[in-house]
Coordinates of C-alpha atoms in Angstrom, one line a residue:
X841 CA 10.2 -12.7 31.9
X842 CA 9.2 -14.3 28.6
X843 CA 11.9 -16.7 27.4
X844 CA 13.7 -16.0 23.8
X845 CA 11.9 -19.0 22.0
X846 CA 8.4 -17.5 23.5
X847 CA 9.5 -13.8 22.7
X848 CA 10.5 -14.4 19.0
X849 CA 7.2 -16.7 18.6
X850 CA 5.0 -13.2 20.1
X851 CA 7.5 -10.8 17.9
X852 CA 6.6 -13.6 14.6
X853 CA 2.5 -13.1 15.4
X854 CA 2.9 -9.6 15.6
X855 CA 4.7 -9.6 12.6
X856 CA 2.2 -11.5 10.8
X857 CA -0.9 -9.7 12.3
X858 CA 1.3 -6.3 10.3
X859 CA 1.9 -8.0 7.6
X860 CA -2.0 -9.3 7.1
X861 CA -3.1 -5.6 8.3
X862 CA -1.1 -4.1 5.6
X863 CA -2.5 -6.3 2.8
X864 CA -5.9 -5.6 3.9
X865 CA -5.5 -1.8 4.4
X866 CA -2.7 -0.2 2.7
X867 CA -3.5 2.2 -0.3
X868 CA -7.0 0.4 0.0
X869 CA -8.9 2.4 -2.6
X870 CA -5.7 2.6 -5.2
X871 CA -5.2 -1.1 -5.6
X872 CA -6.9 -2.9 -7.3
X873 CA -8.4 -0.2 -10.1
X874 CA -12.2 -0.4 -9.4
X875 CA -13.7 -1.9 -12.2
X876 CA -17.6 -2.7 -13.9
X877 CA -18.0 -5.3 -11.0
X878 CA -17.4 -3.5 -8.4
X879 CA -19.1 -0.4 -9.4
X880 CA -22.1 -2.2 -10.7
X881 CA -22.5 -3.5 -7.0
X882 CA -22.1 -0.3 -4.9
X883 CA -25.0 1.0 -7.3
X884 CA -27.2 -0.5 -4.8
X885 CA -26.3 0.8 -1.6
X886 CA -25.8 3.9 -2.8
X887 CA -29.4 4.2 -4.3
X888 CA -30.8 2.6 -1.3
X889 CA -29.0 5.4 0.7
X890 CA -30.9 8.6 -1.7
X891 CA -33.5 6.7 -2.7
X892 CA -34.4 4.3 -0.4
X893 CA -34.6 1.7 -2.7
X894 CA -33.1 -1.6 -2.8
X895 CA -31.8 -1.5 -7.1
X896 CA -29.7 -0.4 -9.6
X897 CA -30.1 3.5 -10.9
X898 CA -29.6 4.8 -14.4
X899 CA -31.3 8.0 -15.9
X900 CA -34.5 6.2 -16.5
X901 CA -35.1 5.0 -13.2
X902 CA -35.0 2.1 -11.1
X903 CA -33.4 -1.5 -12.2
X904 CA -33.9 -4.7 -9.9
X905 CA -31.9 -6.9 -12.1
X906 CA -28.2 -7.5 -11.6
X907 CA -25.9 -6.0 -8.8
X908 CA -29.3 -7.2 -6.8
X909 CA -29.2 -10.8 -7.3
X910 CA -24.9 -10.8 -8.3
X911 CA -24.0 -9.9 -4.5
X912 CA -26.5 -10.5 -1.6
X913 CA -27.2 -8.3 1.3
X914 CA -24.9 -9.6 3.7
X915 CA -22.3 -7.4 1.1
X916 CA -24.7 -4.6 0.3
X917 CA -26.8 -3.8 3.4
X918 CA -24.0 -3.4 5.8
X919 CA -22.3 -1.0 3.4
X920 CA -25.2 0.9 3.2
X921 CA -25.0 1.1 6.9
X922 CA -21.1 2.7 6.1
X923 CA -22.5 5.1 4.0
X924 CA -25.5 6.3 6.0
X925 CA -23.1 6.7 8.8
X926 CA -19.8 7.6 6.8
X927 CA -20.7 9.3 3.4
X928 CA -20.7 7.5 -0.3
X929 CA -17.4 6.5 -1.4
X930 CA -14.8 3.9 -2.3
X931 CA -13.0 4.2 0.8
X932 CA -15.8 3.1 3.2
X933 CA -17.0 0.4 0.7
X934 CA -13.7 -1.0 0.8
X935 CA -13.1 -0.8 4.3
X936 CA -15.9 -3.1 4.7
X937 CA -14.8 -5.6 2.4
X938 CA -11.5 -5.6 4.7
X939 CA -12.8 -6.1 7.7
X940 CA -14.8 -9.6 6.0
X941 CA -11.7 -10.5 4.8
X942 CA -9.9 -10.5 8.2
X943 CA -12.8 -11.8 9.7
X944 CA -12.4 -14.7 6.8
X945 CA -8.8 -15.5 7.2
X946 CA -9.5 -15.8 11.2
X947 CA -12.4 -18.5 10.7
X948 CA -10.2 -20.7 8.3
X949 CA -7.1 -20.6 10.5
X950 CA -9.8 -22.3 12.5
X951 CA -10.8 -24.6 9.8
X952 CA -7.7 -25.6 9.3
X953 CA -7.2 -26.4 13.3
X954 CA -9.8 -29.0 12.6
X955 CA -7.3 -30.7 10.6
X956 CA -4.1 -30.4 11.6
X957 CA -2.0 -28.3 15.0
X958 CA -1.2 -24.6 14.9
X959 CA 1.8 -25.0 12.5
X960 CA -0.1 -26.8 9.8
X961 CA -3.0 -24.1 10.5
X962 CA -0.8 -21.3 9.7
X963 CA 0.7 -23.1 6.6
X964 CA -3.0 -23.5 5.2
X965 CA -3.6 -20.0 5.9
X966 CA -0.8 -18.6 4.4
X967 CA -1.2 -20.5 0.7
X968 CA -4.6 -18.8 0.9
X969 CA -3.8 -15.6 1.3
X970 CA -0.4 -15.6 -1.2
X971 CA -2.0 -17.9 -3.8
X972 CA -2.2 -15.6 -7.4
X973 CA -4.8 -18.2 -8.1
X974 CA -7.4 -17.8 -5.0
X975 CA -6.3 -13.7 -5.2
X976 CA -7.5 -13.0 -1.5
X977 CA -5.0 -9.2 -1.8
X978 CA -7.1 -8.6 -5.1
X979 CA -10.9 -9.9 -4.0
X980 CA -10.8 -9.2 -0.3
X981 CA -10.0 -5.3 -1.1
X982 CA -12.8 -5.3 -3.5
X983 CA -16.7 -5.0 -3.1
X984 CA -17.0 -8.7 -4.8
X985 CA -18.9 -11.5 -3.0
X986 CA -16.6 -13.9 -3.4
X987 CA -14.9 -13.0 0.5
X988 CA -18.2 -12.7 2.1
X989 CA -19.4 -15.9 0.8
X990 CA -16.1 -17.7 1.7
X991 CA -16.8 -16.2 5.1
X992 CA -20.2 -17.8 5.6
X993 CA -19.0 -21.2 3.8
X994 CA -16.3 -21.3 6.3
X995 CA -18.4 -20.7 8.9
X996 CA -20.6 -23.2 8.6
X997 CA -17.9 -25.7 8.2
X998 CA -16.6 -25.3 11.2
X999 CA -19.9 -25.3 13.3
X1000 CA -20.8 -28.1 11.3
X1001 CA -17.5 -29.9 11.5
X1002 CA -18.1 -29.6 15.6
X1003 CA -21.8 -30.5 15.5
X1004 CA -20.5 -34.3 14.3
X1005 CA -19.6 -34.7 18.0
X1006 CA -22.5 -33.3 19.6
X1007 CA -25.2 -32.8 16.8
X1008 CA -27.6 -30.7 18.5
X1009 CA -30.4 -29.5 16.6
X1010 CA -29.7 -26.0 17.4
X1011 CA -26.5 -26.3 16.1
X1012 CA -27.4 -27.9 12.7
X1013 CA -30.2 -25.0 12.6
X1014 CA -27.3 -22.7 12.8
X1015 CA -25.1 -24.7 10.2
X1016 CA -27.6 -24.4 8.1
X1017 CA -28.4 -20.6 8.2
X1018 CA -24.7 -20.0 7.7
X1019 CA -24.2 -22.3 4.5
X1020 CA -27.7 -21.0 3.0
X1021 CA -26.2 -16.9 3.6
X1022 CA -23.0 -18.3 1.6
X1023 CA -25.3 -19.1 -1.4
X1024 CA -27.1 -15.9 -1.1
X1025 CA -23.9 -14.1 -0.7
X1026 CA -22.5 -15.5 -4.1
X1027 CA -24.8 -17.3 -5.8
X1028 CA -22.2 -18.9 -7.9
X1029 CA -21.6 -20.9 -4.6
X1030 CA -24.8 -22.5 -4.2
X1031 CA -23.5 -25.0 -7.5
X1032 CA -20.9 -26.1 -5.5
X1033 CA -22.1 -26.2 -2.3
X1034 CA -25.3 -28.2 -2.8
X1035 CA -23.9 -31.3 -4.9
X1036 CA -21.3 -31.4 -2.8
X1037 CA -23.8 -31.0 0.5
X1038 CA -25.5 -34.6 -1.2
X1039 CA -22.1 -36.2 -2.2
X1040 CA -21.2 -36.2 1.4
X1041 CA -24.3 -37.4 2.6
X1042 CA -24.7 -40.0 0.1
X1043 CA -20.8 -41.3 1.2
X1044 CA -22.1 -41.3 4.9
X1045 CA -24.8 -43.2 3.7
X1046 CA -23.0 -46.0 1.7
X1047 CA -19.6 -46.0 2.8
X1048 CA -18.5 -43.6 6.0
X1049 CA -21.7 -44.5 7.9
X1050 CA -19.9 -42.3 11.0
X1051 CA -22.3 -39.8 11.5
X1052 CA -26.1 -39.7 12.4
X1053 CA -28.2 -38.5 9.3
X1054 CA -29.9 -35.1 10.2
X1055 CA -25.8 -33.9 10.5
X1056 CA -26.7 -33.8 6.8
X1057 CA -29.9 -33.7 6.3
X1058 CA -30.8 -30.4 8.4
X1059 CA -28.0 -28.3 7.1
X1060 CA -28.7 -29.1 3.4
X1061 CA -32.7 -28.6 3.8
X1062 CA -31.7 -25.0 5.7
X1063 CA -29.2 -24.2 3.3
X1064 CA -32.0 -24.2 0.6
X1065 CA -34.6 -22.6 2.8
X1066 CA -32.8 -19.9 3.1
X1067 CA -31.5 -19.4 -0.3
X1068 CA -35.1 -20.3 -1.1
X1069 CA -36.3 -17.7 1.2
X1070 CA -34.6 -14.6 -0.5
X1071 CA -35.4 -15.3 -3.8
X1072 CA -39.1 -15.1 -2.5
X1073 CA -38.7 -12.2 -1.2
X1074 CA -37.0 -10.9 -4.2
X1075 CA -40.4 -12.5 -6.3
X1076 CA -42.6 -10.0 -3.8
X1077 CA -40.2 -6.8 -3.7
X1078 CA -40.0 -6.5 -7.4
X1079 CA -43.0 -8.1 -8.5
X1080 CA -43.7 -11.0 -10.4
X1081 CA -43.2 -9.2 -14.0
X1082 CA -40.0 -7.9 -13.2
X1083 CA -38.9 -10.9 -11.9
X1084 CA -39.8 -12.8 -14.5
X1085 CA -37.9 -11.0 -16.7
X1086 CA -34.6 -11.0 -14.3
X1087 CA -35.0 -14.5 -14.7
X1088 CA -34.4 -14.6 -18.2
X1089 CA -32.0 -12.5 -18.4
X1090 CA -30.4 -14.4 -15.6
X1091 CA -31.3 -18.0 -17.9
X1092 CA -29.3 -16.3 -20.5
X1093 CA -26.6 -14.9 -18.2
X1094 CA -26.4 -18.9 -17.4
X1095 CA -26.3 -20.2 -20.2
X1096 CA -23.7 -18.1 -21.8
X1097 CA -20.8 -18.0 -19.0
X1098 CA -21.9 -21.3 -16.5
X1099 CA -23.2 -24.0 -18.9
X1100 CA -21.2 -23.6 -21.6
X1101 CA -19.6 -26.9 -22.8
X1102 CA -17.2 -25.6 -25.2
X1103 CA -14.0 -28.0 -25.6
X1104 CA -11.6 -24.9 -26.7
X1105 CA -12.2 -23.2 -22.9
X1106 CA -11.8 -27.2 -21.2
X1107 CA -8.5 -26.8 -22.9
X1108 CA -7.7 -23.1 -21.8
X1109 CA -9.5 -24.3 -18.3
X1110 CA -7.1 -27.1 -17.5
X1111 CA -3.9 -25.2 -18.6
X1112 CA -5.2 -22.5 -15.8
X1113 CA -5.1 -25.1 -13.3
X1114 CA -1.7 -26.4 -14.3
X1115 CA 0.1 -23.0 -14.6
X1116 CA 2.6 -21.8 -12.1
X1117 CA 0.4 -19.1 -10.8
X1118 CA -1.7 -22.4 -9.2
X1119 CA 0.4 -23.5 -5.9
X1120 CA 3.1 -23.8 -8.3
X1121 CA 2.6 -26.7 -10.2
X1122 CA 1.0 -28.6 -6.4
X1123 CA -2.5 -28.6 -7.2
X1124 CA -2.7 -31.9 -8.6
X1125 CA -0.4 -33.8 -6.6
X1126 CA -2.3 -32.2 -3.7
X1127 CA -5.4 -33.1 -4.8
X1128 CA -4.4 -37.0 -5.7
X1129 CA -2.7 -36.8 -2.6
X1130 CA -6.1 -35.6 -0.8
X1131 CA -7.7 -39.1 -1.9
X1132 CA -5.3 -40.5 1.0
X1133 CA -7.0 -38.7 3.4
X1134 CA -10.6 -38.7 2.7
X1135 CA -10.4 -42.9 2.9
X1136 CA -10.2 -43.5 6.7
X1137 CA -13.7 -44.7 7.9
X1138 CA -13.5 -42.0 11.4
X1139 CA -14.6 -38.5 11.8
X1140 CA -11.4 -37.0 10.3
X1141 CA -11.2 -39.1 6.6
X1142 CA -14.9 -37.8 6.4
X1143 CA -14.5 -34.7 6.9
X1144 CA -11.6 -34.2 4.8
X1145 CA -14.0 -35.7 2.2
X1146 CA -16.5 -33.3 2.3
X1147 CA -13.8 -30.7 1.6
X1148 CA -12.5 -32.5 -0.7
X1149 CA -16.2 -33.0 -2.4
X1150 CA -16.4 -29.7 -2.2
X1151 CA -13.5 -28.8 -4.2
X1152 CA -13.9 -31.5 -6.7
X1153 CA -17.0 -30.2 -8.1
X1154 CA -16.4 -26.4 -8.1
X1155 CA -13.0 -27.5 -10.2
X1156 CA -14.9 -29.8 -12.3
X1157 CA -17.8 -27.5 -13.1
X1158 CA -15.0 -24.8 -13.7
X1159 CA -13.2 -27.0 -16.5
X1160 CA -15.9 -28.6 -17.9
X1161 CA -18.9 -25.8 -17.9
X1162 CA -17.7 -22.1 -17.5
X1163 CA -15.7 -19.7 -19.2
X1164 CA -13.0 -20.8 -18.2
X1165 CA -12.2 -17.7 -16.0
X1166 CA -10.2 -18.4 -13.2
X1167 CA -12.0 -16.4 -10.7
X1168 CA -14.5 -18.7 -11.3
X1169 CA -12.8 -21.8 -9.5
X1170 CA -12.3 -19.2 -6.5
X1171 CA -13.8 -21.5 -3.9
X1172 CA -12.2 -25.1 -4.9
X1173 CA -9.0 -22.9 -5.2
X1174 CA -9.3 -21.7 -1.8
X1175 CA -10.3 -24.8 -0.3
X1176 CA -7.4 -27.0 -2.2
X1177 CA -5.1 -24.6 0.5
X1178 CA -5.5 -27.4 2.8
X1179 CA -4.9 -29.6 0.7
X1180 CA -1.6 -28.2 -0.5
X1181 CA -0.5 -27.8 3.1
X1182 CA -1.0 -31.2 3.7
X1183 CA 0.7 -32.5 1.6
X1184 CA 4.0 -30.3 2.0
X1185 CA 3.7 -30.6 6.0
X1186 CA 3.7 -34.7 5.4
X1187 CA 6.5 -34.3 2.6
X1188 CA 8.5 -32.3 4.8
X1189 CA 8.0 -34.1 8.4
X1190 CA 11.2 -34.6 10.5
X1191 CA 13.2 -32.3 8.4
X1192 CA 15.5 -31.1 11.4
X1193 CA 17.9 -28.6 10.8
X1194 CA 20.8 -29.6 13.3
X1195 CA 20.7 -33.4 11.5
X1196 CA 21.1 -31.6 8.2
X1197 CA 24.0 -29.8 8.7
X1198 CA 25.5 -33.5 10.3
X1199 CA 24.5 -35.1 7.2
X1200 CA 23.1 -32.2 4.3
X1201 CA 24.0 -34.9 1.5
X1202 CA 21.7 -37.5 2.9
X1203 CA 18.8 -38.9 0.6
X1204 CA 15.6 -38.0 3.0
X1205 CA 17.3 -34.2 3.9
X1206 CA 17.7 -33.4 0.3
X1207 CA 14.2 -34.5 -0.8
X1208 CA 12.4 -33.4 2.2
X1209 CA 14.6 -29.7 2.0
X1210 CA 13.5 -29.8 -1.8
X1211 CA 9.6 -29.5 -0.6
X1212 CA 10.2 -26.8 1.6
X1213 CA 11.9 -25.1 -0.6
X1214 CA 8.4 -25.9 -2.9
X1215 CA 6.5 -24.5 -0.2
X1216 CA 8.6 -21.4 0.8
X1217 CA 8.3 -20.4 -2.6
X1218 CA 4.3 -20.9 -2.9
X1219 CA 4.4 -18.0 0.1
X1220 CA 7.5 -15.9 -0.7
X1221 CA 7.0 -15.6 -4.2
X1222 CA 3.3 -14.8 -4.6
X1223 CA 3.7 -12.6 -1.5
X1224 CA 6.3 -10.3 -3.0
X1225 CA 4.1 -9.9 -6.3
X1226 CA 1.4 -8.6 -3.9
X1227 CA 3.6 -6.5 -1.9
X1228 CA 4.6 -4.9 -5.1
X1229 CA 1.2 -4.4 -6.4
X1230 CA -0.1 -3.0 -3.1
X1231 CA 2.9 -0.8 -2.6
X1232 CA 3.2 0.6 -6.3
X1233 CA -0.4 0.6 -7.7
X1234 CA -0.9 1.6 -11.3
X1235 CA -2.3 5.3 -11.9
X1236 CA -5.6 5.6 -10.9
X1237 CA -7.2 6.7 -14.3
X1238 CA -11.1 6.3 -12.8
X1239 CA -10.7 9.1 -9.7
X1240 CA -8.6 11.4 -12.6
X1241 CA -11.9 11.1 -15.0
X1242 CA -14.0 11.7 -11.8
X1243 CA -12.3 14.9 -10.7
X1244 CA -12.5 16.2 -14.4
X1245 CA -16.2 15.3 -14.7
X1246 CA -16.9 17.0 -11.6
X1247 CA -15.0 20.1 -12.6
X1248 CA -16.3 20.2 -16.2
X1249 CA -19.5 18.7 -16.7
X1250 CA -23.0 19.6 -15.4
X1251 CA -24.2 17.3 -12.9
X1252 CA -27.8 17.1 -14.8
X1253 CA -26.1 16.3 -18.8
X1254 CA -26.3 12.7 -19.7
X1255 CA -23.6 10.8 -20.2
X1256 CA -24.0 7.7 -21.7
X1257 CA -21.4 5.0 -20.4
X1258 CA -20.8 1.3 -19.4
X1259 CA -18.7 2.0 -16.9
X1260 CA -20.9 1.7 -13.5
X1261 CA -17.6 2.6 -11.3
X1262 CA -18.2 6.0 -12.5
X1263 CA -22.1 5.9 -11.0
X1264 CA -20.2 5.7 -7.5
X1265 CA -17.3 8.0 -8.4
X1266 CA -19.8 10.6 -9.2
X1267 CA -23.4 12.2 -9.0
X1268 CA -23.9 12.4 -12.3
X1269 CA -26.6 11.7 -14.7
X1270 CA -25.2 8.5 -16.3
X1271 CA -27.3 5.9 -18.5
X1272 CA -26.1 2.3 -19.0
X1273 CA -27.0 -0.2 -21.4
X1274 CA -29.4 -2.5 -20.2
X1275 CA -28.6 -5.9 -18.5
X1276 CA -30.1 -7.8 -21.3
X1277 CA -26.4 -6.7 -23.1
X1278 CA -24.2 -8.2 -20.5
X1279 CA -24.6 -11.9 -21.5
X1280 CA -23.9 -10.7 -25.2
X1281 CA -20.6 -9.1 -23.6
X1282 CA -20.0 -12.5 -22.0
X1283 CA -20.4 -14.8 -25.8
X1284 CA -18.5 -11.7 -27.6
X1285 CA -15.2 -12.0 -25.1
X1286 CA -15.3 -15.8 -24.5
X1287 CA -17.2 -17.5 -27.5
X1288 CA -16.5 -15.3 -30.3
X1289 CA -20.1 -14.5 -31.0
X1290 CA -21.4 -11.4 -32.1
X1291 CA -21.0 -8.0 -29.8
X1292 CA -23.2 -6.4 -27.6
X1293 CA -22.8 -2.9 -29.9
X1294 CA -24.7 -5.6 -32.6
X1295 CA -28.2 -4.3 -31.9
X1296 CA -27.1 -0.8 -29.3
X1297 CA -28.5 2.4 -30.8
X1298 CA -27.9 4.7 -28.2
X1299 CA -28.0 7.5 -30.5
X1300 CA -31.4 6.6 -31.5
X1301 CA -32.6 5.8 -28.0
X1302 CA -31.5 9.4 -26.1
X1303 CA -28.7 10.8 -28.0
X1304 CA -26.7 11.7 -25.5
X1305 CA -24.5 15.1 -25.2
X1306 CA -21.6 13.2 -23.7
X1307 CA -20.3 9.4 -24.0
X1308 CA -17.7 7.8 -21.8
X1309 CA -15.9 5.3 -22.8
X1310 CA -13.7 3.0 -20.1
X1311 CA -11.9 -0.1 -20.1
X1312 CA -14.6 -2.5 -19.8
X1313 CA -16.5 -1.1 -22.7
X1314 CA -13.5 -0.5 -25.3
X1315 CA -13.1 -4.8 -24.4
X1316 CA -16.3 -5.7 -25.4
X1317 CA -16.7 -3.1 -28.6
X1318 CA -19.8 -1.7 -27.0
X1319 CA -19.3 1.8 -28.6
X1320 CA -17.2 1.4 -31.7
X1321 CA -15.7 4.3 -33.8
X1322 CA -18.9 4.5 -36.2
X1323 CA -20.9 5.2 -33.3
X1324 CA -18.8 7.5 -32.4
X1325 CA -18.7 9.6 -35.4
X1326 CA -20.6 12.3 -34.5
X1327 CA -18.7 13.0 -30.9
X1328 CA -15.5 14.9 -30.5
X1329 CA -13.0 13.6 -27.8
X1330 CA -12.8 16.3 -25.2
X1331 CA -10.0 14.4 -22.8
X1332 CA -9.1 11.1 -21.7
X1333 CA -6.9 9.6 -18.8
X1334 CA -5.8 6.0 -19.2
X1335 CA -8.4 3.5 -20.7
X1336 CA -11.3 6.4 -19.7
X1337 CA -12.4 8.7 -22.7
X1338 CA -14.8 11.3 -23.1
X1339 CA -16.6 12.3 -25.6
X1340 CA -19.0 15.2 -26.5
X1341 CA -21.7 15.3 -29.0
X1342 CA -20.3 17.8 -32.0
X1343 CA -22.6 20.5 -32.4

C-alpha cells in the first residue's frame, strides 16, 4: 500500500501529465488562428502528397523557394506521412507538431536533470512551457520549426553533455547529426548554434581545458556537414538556376529581417526583454546570476557555459541585428529557463514551511517567501493566460471563409490571395505573390520602407475573377482599395474578405 506522501506525489504527476496533455491537444486546430506561416509551410506536404513534388504550388506551377528552405523535412516529410495515411488537413498537421512538442518538453526535463535533481528539473520545465515569452502553448500547436528544432538542439545537448564522460566517437558522430538536424530544422538556429558551438570550444581551449578536443571539434564539423549536406541536395533537386535565385531572394530576406542594425528596434528589442511577459522582470538577474555558474573550472561550470554561450548570442543577435520580433529570441528564451530556475531554486533554498510559521517575520523567511512568491507567479500567471486562450479561442474566421468558398466558388476560378492558410483550407485555384515580395513585406512593417503593393499589378498579370483579402495582407497593404476598385465585396468573416471582379 503506497504511502500518502508517495500517493499525492503519483496523483501530482498525473496531474501534470493532464495538464501538459491538455495544452498540447485541447481544441488543437481552433487555437492559435492559422496564419501565413503556417499555411505557407503545409503547402509543401500537401503538394508533395498530389503532386509528388517536394515545393510550394500556386496556379502557375511549382515554387522551390520558401516554405522549402523556412522549415526542414524533419517538420514537412513526416507530415506528409500524416496526410498520405490520414487525409490533408489542419487537424493531422497539428497533431504532429504535438506529439514534437511532448517529445520536446520530455528531453529537456532531462536537460535540466543534467543540472540540478528532479525538483529543480521540473521547475526548468515548467518556466518553459508557461513563459508568454518562449510561447511553447502558441508554437508547439503550430506547424512552425521552432519546436522541432528545439527538439534536436536539445537532443544533442544532452548526448553531448554525456559524451564529456565517456567521449566515444560514435557518440560525438551522433551529437553531431542531432545539432546539424536542429539547423536544418530552423535555420534561424544555425546563427546561434555555430558561434556558440566555437565560443565553447575556444573557452575549453584557453580557460576550462576539462574536456578532450574532438568533444568539440566532431560535433561542430557534423553539425555543418549536415546542414551542408541538405543545402546540396537542395543545389541538385532544384537546379542550380533556381537556386541561385532562392538565394537571392533569401540574401534579401537576410538582409532585411536578420542583419538589420537599426538603433530604433535595439531600443524596441531591449524593452521586449525587460517587459513582464519575460520571466517577469528575472531575465536579467538570471542571466548575471548565470555568470556564477559558468566560472567553476569542472564539468558542470562548463557546461552551464555552453548554455549560457548559447543564450548570449541568440539574445544578442536578437537586440542588436533583427527585427526585433520576439519570436525571434525563441531559443535564448527557452534556454534562459534554466537559468531562471536556478536562480529562484538558490534564492529560495531552506525555505521550510513549519519554521515559518515559528518565526514568519524573520528576515531570511520573508525574502526567501518573496521569491517564491516570484516564481509561483512566473507559472501560475502565464499558465492561466494560456488556459484561457486554449479554453476560449477567438472565432475561427479562416475555416468560416473556407466552408463559404467551398459552397460558392468553383474549384477551377482564380483567386488571387496572400493568404497561403487558405491553399491548405481548400482545393482551390489560388495564386500568390511571389516570394521576391515577402522581404518588401518585412522593410514595410518593421523599417517603414515602401510596401510590397509598390510594384504588384496583379490585375495586369492575370486579372483575377476573385481576390481574397486576409489578415496578413490588409497588414502589409498588399492590395489596397485602388486596386480594388474594380471588385465588389461579396462576403467577409473576420479579417477574411472576398472580393469578385465587377462585371
Amino acid at each position: 500500500m503506497l504511502n500518502v506522501s508517495t500517493r499525492t506525489q503519483n496523483i501530482a504527476r498525473i496531474g501534470v501529465l493532464a495538464l501538459i496533455l491538455f495544452l498540447a491537444f485541447y481544441n488543437l486546430t481552433e487555437f492559435p488562428p492559422t496564419w501565413f506561416d503556417e499555411g505557407s509551410h503545409l503547402h509543401v506536404p500537401k503538394t508533395l502528397v498530389r503532386f509528388g513534388v517536394y515545393a510550394d504550388y500556386s496556379s502557375e506551377g511549382f515554387r522551390h523557394f520558401g516554405p522549402t528552405m523556412g522549415v526542414g523535412p524533419t517538420v514537412l516529410l513526416p507530415i506528409a506521412g500524416v496526410f498520405k495515411l490520414f487525409g490533408i488537413g489542419l487537424l493531422q498537421a497539428r497533431v504532429v507538431m504535438a506529439v514534437y512538442l511532448l517529445a520536446m518538453l520530455c528531453v529537456f526535463y532531462q536537460l535540466a536533470r543534467n543540472f540540478g535533481d528532479a525538483g529543480f528539473a521540473a521547475i526548468a520545465t515548467g518556466l518553459l512551457i508557461t513563459s508568454r515569452a518562449v510561447d511553447v502553448s502558441s508554437y508547439g500547436r503550430q506547424v512552425l520549426g521552432e519546436i522541432p528544432g528545439l527538439f534536436f538542439l536539445v537532443c544533442g545537448l544532452v548526448l553531448w553533455f554525456r559524451a564529456w564522460e565517456k567521449a566515444g566517437w560514435l557518440r560525438l558522430l551522433a551529437v553531431g547529426g542531432l545539432l546539424g538536424l536542429a539547423a536544418v530544422t530552423k535555420y534561424q538556429y544555425l546563427v546561434a548554434l555555430a558561434p556558440a558551438l566555437l565560443i565553447t570550444w575556444v573557452l575549453n581551449l584557453v580557460y576550462y581545458r576539462a574536456a578532450p578536443q574532438r568533444v568539440f571539434l566532431v560535433p561542430g564539423i557534423l553539425t555543418a556537414l549536415v546542414f551542408g549536406a541538405w543545402q546540396l541536395y537542395l543545389l541538385v533537386y532544384l537546379g542550380p538556376s533556381t537556386i541561385a535565385e532562392n538565394f537571392v531572394i533569401l540574401r534579401e530576406a537576410t538582409a532585411g529581417a536578420a542583419l538589420v542594425f537599426s538603433p530604433d528596434l535595439m531600443l524596441r528589442s531591449l524593452a521586449e526583454l525587460l517587459s513582464l511577459k519575460v520571466y517577469l522582470l528575472a531575465l536579467i538577474p538570471a542571466l548575471l546570476y548565470g555568470v556564477r555558474l559558468v566560472l567553476p573550472r569542472d564539468r558542470a561550470g562548463q557546461q552551464w557555459g555552453a548554455v549560457w554561450a548559447l543564450v548570449a548570442v541568440n539574445l544578442v543577435w536578437y537586440v542588436f541585428a533583427s527585427v526585433s520580433w520576439l519570436r525571434y529570441a525563441f531559443l535564448g528564451l527557452a534556454f534562459s529557463s534554466l537559468f531562471v530556475a536556478r536562480f529562484f531554486a538558490d534564492l529560495t533554498r531552506g525555505l521550510n514551511l513549519a519554521a515559518w510559521r515559528r518565526a514568519p517575520f524573520a528576515r531570511d523567511h520573508l525574502w526567501r517567501g518573496a521569491m517564491a512568491v516570484w516564481l509561483a507567479g512566473n507559472i501560475v500567471i502565464p499558465l492561466a493566460l494560456d488556459l484561457r486562450e486554449i479554453v476560449f479561442p477567438p472565432p475561427n474566421h479562416a475555416a468560416a471563409m473556407a466552408q463559404y468558398l467551398n459552397a460558392h466558388v468553383p474549384l477551377d476560378a482564380l483567386i488571387e490571395t496572400w493568404e497561403p492558410e487558405m491553399g491548405l483550407l481548400t482545393d482551390h485555384n489560388y495564386h500568390y505573390p511571389p516570394p521576391s515580395y515577402l522581404p518588401k513585406a518585412v522593410g514595410y512593417i518593421w523599417l517603414d520602407q515602401p510596401g510590397s503593393a509598390r510594384d504588384y499589378d496583379f490585375l495586369m498579370t492575370h486579372s483575377p475573377p476573385f481576390v481574397l483579402v486576409g489578415e496578413f495582407a490588409t497588414w502589409v497593404q498588399m492590395y489596397p482599395p485602388e486596386a480594388l476598385a474594380r471588385y465588389t465585396l461579396v462576403t467577409s468573416f473576420g479579417a477574411y474578405e472576398l472580393y469578385e471582379i465587377k462585371k
